[in-house]
Coordinates of C-alpha atoms and ligand atoms in Angstrom, one line a residue:
X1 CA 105.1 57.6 -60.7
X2 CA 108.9 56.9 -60.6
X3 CA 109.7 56.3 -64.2
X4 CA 112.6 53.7 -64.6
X5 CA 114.2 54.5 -68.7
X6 CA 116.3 51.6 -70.2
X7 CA 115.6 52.7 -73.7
X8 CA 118.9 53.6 -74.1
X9 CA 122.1 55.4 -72.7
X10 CA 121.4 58.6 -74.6
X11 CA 118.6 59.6 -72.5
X12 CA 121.2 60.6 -69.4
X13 CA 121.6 63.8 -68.1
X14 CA 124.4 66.1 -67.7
X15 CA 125.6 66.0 -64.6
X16 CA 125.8 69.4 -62.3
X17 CA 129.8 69.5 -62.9
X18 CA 128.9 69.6 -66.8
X19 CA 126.4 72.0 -66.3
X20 CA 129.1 74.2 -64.0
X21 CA 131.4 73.7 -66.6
X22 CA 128.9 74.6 -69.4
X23 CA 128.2 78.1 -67.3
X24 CA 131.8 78.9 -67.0
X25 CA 133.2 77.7 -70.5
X26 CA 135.5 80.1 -72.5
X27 CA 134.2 80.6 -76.0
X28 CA 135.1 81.4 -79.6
X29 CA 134.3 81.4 -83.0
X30 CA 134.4 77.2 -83.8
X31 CA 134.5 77.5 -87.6
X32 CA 137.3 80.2 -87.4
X33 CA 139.4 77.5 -84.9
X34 CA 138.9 80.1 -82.3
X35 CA 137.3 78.0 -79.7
X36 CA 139.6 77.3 -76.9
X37 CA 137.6 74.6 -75.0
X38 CA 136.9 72.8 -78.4
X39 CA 140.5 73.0 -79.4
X40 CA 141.3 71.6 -75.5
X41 CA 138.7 68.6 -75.8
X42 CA 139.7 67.9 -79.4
X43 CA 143.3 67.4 -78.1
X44 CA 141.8 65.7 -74.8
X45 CA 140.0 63.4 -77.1
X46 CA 143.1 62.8 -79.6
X47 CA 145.5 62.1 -76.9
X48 CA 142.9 59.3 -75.5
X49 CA 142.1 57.2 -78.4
X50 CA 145.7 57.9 -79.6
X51 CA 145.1 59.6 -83.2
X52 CA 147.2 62.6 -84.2
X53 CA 143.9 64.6 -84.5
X54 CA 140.1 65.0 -83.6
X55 CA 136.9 66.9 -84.4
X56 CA 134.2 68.0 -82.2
X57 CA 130.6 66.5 -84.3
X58 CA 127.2 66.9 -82.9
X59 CA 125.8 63.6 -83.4
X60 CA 127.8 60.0 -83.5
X61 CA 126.1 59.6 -86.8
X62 CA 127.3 62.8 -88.5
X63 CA 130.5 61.4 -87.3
X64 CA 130.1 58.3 -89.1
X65 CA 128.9 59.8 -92.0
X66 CA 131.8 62.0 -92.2
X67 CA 134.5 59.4 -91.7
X68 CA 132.7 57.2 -94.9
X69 CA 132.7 60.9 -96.9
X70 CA 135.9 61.3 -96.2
X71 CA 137.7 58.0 -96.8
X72 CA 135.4 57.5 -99.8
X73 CA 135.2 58.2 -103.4
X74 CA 131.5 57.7 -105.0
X75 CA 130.5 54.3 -105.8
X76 CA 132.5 52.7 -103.5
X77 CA 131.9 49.8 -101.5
X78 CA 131.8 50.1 -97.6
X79 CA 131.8 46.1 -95.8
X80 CA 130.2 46.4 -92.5
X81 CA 128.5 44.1 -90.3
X82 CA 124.7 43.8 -90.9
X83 CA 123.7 44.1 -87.7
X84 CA 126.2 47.4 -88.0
X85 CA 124.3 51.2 -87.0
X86 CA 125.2 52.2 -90.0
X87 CA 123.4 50.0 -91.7
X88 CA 120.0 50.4 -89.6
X89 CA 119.3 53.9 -87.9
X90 CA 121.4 56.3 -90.1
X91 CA 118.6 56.7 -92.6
X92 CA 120.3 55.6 -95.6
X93 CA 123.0 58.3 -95.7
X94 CA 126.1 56.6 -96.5
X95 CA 124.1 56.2 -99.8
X96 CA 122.3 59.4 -99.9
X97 CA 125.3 62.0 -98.6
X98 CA 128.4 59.7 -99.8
X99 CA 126.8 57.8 -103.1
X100 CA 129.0 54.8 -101.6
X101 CA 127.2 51.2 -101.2
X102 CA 127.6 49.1 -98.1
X103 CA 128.1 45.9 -98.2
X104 CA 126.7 44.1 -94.8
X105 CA 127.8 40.7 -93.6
X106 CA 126.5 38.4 -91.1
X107 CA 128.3 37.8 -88.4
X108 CA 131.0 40.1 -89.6
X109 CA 132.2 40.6 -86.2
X110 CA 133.3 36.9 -84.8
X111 CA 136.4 35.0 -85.4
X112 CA 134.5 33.2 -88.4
X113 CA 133.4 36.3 -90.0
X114 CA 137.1 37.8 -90.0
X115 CA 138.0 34.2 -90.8
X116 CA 136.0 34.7 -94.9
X117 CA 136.4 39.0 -95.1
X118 CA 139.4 38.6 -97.5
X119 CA 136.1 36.7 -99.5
X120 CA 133.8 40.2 -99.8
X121 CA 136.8 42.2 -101.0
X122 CA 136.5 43.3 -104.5
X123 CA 138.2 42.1 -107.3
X124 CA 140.0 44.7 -108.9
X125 CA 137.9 44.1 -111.9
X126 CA 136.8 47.1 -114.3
X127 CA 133.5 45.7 -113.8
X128 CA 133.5 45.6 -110.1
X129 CA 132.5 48.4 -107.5
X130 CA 136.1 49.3 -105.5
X131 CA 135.8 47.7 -102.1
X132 CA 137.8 51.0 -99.6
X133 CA 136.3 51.0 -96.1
X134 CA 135.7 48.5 -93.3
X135 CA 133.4 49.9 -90.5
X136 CA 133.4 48.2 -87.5
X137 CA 131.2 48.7 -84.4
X138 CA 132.8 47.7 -80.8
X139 CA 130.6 47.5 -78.6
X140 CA 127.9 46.1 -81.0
X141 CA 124.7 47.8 -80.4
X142 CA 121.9 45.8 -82.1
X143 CA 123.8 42.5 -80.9
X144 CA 123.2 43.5 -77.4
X145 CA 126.3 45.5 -76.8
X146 CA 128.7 42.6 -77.7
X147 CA 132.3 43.2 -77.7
X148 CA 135.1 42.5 -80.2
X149 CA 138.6 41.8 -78.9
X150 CA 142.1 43.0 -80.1
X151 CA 143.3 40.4 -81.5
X152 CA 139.7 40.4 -83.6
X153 CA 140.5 44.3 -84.4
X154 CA 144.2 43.6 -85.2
X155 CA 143.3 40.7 -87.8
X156 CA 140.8 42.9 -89.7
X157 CA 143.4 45.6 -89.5
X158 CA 146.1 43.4 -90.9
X159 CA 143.7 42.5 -93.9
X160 CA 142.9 46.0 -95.0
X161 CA 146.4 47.2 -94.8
X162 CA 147.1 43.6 -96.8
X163 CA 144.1 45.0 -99.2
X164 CA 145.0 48.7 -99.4
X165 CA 141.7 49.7 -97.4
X166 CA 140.7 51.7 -94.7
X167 CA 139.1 51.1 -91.0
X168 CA 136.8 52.9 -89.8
X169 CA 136.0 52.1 -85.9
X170 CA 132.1 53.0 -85.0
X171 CA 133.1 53.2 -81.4
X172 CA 129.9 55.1 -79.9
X173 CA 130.8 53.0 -77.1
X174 CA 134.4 52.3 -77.0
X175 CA 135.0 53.1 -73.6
X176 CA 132.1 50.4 -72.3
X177 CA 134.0 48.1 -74.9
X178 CA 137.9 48.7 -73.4
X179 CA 136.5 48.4 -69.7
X180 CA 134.7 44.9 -70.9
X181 CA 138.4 43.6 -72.5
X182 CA 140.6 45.3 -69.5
X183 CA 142.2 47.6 -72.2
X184 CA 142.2 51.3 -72.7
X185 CA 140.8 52.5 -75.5
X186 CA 144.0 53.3 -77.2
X187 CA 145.1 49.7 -77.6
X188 CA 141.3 49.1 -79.3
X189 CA 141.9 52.2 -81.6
X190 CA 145.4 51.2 -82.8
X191 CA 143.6 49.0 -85.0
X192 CA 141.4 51.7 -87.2
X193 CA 142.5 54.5 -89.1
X194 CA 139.6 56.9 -87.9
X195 CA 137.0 56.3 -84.9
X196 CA 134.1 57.6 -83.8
X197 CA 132.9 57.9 -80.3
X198 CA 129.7 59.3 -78.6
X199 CA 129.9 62.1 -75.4
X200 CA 126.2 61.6 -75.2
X201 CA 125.9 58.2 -74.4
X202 CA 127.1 56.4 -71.3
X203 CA 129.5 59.5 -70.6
X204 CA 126.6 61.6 -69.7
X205 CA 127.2 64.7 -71.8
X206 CA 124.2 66.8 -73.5
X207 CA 125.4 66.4 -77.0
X208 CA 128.4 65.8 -79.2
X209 CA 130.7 62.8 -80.5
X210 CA 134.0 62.8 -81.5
X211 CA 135.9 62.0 -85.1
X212 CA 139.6 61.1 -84.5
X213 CA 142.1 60.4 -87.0
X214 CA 145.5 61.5 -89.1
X215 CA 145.9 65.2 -89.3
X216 CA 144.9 64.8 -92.8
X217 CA 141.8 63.0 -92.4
X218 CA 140.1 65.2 -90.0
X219 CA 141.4 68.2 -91.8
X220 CA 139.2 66.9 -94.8
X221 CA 136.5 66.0 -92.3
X222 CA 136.2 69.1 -91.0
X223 CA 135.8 70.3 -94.7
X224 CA 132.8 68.0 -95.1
X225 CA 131.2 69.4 -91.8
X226 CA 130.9 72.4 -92.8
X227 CA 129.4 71.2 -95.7
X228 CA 126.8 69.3 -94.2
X229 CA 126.0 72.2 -91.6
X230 CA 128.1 71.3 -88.9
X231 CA 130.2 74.1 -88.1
X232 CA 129.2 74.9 -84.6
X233 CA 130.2 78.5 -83.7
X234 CA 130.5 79.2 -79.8
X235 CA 130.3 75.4 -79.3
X236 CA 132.7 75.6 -76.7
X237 CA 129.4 75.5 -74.0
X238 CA 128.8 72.2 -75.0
X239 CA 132.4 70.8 -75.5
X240 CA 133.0 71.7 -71.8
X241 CA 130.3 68.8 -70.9
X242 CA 132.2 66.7 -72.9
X243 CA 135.7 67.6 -70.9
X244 CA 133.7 67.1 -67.7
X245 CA 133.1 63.7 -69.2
X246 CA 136.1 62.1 -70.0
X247 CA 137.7 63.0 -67.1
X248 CA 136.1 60.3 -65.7
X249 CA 134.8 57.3 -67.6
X250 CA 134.9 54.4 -64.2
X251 CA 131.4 54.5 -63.8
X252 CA 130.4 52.4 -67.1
X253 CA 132.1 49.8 -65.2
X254 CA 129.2 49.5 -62.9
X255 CA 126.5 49.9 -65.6
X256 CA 127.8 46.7 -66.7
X257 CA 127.1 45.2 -63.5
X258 CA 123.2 46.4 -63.7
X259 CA 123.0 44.7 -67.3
X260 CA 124.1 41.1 -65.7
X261 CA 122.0 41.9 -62.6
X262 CA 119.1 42.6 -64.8
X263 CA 119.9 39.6 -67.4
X264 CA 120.2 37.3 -64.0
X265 CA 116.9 38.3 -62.8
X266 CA 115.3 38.1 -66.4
X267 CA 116.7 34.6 -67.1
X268 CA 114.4 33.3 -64.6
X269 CA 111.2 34.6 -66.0
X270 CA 108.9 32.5 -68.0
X271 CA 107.6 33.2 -71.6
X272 CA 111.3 35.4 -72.2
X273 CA 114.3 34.4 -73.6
X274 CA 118.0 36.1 -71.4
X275 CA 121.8 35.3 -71.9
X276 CA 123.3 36.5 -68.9
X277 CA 126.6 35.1 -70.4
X278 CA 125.7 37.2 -73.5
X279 CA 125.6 40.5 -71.5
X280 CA 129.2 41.9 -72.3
X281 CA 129.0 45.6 -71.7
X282 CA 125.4 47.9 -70.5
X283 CA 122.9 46.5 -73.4
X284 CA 120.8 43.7 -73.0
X285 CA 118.3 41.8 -75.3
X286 CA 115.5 40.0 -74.1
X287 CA 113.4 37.7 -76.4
X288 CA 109.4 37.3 -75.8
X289 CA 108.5 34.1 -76.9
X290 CA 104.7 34.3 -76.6
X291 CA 103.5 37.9 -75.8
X292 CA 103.5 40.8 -78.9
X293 CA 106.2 43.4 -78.4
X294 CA 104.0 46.1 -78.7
X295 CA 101.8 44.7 -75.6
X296 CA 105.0 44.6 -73.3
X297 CA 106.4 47.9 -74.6
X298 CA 102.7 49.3 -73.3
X299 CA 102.4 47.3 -70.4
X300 CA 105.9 48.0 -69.1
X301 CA 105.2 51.6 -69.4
X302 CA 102.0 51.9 -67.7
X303 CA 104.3 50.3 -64.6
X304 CA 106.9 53.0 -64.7
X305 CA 109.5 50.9 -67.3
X306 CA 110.7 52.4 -70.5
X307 CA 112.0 49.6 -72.9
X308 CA 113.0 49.8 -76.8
X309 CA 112.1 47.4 -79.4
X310 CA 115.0 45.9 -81.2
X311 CA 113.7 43.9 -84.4
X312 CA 110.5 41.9 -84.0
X313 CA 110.7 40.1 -80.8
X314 CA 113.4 41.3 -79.4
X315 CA 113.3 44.2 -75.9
X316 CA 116.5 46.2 -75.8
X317 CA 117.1 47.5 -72.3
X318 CA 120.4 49.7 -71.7
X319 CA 121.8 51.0 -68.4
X320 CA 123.7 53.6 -67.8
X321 CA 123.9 56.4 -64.9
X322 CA 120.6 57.4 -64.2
X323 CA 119.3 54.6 -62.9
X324 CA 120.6 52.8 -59.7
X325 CA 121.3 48.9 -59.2
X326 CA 117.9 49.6 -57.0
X327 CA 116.2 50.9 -60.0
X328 CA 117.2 48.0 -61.7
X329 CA 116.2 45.5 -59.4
X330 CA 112.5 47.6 -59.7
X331 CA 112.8 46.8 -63.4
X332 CA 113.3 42.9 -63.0
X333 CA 110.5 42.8 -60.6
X334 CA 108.5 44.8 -62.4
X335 CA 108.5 42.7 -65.7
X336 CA 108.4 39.6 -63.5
X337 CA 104.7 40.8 -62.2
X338 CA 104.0 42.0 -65.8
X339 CA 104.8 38.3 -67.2
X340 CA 102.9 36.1 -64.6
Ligands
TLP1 N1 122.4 54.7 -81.1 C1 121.1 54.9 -80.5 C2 120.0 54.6 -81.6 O1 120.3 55.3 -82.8 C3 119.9 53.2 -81.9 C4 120.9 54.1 -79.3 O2 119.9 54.4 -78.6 O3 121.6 53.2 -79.0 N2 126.7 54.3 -83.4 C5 126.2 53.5 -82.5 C6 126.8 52.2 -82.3 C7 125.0 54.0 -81.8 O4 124.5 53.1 -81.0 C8 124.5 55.2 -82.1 C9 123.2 55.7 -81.4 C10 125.2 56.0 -83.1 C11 126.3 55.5 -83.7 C12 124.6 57.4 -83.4 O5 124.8 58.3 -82.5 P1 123.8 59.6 -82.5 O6 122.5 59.2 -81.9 O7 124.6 60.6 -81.6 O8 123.7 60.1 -83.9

């Protein structure tokens, strides 16, 4: 049976190029700098979210994690949004690995949200925890891959610098967030003092994400890598994917298009609840109004369709590369039959 996975972007695979790319890469010692296809994406990357600097992480979240280390002293406060990943899938570490607190706000990213921020900024009062990081998330993964727009970034920008904070962008999908807003992903990242972005998502690549910020922030970063294990050695195999992938970023245009085709065909379904207007970038939500999430996860794979649960009611479904519009059209049909 033809399995059909919307579970998420992660689950594509590198591409033959990538894997040509892999075979031929020139390699060196990472943690002595001596790399030469990490030092060429790190600059690659740099130059293409506009930040004087970048650093080759394994996983979006030990990028995260190293951006709050880094810009944060212990027992400080981090705002994000609550819906932010963070928050949800990063198992606590921002508390565990940084001893900072996060403070997450609903609806944080909306013009009303930005609208009250300067509200959830610390006093500086002796008995007050010291407010020094905003993370943001464009696109915004658990609200279905929802955008925010520059003028959105710019005013939280404007208030940190106002405040004396920092920005952190959780970008793990900034490319998917730029092609939604017709921008490139420099104008988005003008707004944030460091950024994170995933390789292994939409892009394609195997593995890796990359931190991007002053010199003197990813300098520090790379500090805290290797203290949480992350100094790679002869990483360069795997950074070669990740050249390979931003070469060419067009093609998370058209997983777009599959999300609203999908949302379309959804939205007609009884018992389900689809925005098609809601679907901004490759992530869709779907809510079941009557059956159990657990029966529809099972039922939906037994006919070939991997899903992911998102909260209690919710289906998360997430195109990206390896799956055609046909595929998708499968998938609508498919939970149409699975419905009746
Ligand atoms: N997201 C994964 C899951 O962890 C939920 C997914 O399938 O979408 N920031 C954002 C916005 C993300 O969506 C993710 C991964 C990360 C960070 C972490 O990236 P990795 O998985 O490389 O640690």
């Amino acid at each position: 049976m033809k399995i059909i996975d919307l579970r998420s972007d992660t689950v594509t695979k590198p591409t033959a190029a990538m894997r040509q790319a892999m075979s031929l890469a020139e390699v060196g010692d990472d943690v002595y700098g001596e790399d030469v296809t990490v030092n060429r994406l790190e600059a690659v990357a740099a130059e293409i979210v506009g930040k004087e600097a970048a650093l080759f992480v394994p996983t979006g979240s030990m990028g995260n994690q190293l951006a709050i280390m880094t810009h944060c002293g212990r027992g400080e406060e981090v705002i994000c949004d609550a819906n932010a990943h963070i928050f949800h899938y990063e198992m606590a570490a921002a508390g565990l690995l940084s001893g900072v607190q996060l403070y997450p706000l609903a609806n944080l990213h909306s013009d009303a949200g930005i609208g009250s921020l300067s509200e959830y900024i610390r006093e500086p009062l002796s008995y007050l925890p010291r407010t020094r990081l905003i993370c943001l998330e464009n696109t915004l993964n658990r609200a279905g891959g929802t955008v925010i727009n520059l003028a959105q970034m710019a005013s939280v920008y404007r208030l940190a610098r106002e405040y004396g904070l920092k920005v952190h962008l959780d970008g793990a999908r900034i490319f998917n967030a730029a092609y939604a807003l017709q921008c490139e992903a420099k104008e988005l990242t003008r707004y944030c003092d460091s950024v994170m972005f995933c390789l292994s998502k939409g892009l394609g690549a195997p593995v890796g994400s990359i931190l991007a910020g002053s010199v003197d922030f990813i300098t520090q970063a790379r500090r805290c890598r290797k203290l949480l294990g992350g100094g790679m050695r002869q990483v360069g195999v795997l950074a070669a994917a990740g050249l390979v992938a931003l070469a060419d970023t067009s093609h998370l245009l058209v997983d777009h298009e599959k999300a609203r085709r999908l949302a379309i065909m959804l939205a007609q379904l009884p018992g389900v609840k689809v925005d098609p207007a809601a679907v901004e970038t490759n992530i869709l939500l779907m809510e079941l109004e009557k059956m159990p999430l657990g029966q529809f996860l099972e039922e939906s794979q037994s006919r070939g369709l991997l899903a992911g649960p998102m909260g209690r009611q919710m289906v998360r479904f997430v195109t990206h590369c390896d799956v055609s519009m046909e595929d998708v059209e499968q998938a609508g049909k498919l939970i149409g039959e699975l419905l009746l």
